[in-house]
PDB file of C-alpha atoms in Angstrom:
ATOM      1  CA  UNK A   1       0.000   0.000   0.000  1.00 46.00           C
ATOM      2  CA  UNK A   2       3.003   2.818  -1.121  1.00 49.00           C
ATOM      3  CA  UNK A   3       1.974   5.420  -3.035  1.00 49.00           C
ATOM      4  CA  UNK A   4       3.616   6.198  -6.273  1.00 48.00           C
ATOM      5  CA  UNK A   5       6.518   8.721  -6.008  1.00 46.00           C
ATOM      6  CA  UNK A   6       6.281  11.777  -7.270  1.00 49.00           C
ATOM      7  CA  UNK A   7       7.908  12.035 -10.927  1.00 47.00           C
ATOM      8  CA  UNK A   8      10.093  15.803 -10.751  1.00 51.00           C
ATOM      9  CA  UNK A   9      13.080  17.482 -12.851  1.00 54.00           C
ATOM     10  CA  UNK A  10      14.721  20.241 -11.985  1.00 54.00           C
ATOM     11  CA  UNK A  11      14.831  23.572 -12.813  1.00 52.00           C
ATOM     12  CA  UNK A  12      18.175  25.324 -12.973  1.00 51.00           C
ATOM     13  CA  UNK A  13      17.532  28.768 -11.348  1.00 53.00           C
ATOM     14  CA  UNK A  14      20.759  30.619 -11.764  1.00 53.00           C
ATOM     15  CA  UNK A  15      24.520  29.882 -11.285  1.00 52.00           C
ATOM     16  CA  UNK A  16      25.767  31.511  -8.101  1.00 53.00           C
ATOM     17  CA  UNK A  17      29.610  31.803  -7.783  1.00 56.00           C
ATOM     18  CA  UNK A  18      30.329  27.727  -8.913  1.00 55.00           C
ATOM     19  CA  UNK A  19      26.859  26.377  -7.462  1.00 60.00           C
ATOM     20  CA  UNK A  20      24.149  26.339  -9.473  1.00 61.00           C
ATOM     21  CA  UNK A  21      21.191  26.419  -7.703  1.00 62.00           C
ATOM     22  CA  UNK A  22      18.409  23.636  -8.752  1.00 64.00           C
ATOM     23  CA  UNK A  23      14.766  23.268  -7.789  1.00 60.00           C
ATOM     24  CA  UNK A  24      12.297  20.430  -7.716  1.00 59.00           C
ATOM     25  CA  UNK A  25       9.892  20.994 -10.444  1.00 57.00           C
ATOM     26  CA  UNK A  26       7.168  18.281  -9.889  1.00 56.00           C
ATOM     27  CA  UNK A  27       4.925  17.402 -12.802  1.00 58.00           C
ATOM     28  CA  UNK A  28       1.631  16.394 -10.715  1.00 61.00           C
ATOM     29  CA  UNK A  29       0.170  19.872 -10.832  1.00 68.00           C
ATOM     30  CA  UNK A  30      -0.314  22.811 -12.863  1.00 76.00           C
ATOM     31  CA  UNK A  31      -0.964  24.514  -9.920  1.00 72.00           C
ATOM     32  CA  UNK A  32       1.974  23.575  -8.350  1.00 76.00           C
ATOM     33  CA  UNK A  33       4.532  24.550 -11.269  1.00 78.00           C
ATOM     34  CA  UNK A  34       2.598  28.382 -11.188  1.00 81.00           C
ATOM     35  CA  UNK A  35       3.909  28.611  -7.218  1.00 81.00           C
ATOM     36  CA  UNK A  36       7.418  27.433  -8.799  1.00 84.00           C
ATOM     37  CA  UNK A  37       7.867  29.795 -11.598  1.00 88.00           C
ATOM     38  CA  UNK A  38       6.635  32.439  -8.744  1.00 89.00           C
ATOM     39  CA  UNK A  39       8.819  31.573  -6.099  1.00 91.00           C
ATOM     40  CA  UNK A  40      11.615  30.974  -8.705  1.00 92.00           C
ATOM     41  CA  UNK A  41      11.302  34.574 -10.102  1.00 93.00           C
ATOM     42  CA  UNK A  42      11.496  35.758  -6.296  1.00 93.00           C
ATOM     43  CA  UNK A  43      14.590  33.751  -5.929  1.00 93.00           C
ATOM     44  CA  UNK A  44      15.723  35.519  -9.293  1.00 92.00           C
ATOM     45  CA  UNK A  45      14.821  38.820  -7.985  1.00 92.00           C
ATOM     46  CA  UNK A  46      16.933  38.285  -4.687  1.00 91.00           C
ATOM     47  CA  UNK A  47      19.997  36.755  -6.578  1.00 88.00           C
ATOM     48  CA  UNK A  48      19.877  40.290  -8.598  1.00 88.00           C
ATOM     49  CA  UNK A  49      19.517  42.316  -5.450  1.00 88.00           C
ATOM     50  CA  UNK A  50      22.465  40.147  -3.388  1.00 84.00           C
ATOM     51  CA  UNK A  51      25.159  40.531  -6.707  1.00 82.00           C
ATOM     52  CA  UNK A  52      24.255  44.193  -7.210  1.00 85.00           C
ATOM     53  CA  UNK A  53      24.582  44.598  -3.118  1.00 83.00           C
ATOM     54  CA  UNK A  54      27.945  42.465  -2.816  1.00 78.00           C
ATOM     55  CA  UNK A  55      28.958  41.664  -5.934  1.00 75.00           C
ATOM     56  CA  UNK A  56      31.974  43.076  -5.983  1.00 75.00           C
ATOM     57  CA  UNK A  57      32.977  42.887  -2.967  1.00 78.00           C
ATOM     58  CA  UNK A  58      35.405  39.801  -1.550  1.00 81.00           C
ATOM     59  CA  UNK A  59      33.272  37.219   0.825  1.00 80.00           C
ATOM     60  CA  UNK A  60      36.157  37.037   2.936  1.00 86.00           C
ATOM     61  CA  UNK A  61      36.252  40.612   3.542  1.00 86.00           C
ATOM     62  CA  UNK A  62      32.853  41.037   4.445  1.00 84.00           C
ATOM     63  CA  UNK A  63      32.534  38.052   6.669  1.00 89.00           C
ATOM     64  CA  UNK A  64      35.827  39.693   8.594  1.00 93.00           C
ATOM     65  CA  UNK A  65      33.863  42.937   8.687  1.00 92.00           C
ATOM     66  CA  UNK A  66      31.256  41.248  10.184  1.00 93.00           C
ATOM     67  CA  UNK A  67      33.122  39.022  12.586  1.00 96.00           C
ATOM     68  CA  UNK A  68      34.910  42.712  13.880  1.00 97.00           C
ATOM     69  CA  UNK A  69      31.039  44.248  14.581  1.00 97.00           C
ATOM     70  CA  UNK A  70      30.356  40.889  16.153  1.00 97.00           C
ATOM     71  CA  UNK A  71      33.467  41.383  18.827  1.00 97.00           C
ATOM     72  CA  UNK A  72      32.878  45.153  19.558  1.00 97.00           C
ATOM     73  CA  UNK A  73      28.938  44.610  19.955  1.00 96.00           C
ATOM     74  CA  UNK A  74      30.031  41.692  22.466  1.00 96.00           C
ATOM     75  CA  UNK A  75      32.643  43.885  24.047  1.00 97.00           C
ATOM     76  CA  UNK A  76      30.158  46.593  24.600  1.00 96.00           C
ATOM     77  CA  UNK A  77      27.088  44.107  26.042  1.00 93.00           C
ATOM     78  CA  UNK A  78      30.130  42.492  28.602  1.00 95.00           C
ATOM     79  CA  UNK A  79      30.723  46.029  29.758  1.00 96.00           C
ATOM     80  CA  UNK A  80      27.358  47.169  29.972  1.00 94.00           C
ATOM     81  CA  UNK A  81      25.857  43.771  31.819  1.00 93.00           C
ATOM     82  CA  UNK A  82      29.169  44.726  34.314  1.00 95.00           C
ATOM     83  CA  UNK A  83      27.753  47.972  34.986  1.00 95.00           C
ATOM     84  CA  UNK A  84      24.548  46.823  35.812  1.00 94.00           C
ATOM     85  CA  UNK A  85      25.374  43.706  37.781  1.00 94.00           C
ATOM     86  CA  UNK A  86      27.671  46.896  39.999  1.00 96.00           C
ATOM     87  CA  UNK A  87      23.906  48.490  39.774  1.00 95.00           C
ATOM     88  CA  UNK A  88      22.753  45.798  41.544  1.00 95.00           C
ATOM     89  CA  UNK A  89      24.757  45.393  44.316  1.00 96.00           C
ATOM     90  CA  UNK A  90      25.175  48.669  45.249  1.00 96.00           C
ATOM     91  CA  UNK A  91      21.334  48.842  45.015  1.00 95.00           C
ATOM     92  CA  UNK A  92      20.081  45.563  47.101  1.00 96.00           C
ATOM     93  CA  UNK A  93      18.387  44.547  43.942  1.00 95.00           C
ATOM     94  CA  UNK A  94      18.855  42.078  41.290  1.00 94.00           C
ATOM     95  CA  UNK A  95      20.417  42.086  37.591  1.00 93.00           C
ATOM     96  CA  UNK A  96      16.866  40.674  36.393  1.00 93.00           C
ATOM     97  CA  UNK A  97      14.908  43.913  38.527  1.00 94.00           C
ATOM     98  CA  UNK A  98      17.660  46.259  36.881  1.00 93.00           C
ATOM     99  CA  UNK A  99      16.719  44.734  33.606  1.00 93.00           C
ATOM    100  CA  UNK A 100      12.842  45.143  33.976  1.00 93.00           C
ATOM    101  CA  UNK A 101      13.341  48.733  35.511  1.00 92.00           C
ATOM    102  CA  UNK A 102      15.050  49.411  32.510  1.00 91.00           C
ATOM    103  CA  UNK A 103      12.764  47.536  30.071  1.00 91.00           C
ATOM    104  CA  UNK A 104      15.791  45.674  28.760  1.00 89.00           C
ATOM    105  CA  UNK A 105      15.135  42.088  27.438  1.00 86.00           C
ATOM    106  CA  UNK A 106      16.999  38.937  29.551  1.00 80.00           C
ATOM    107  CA  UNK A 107      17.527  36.830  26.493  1.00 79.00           C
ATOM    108  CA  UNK A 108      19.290  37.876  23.117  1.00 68.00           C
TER     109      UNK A 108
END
């Protein structure tokens, strides 16, 4: 009692750096292939947008860029959750009270 597989291609959607990116394209519905060539258009649209954003820049270079904005937001938080743990202390109250007093979230 197994159903039948569903018989699919692919579609190739557009080569991005040495990937090519591929999508199911399944022949069951017409329906179906209408969300496809939708979302693949989309996907086309947001290729455009991401090599006309970055393409010429080096993917190294921007991941290192981001890495560096990473380690100063972290140095920042560290310094700022020292400062109000102090807070606390010298205030009899707790970090989480600081936090709610100063309607700052607990979690990231």
């Amino acid at each position: 009692m197994f159903k039948k597989p569903i018989v699919c291609d692919t579609i190739d959607i557009a080569e991005v750096g040495k990937a090519l990116i591929r999508l199911p394209r399944f022949k069951s519905s017409s329906a179906l292939a209408a969300a496809q060539e939708q979302r693949i258009a989309k996907l086309k649209m947001e290729i455009k947008d991401l090599e006309q954003k970055f393409g010429d820049q080096d993917a190294n270079a921007i991941v290192k860029a981001h890495i560096e904005l990473l380690h100063s937001y972290n140095e920042i938080k560290d310094g700022t959750q020292a400062l109000i743990g102090k807070y606390a202390v010298m205030t009899g109250s707790t970090v989480r009270d600081i936090h709610e007093q100063m309607s700052l979230s607990l979690v990231e």
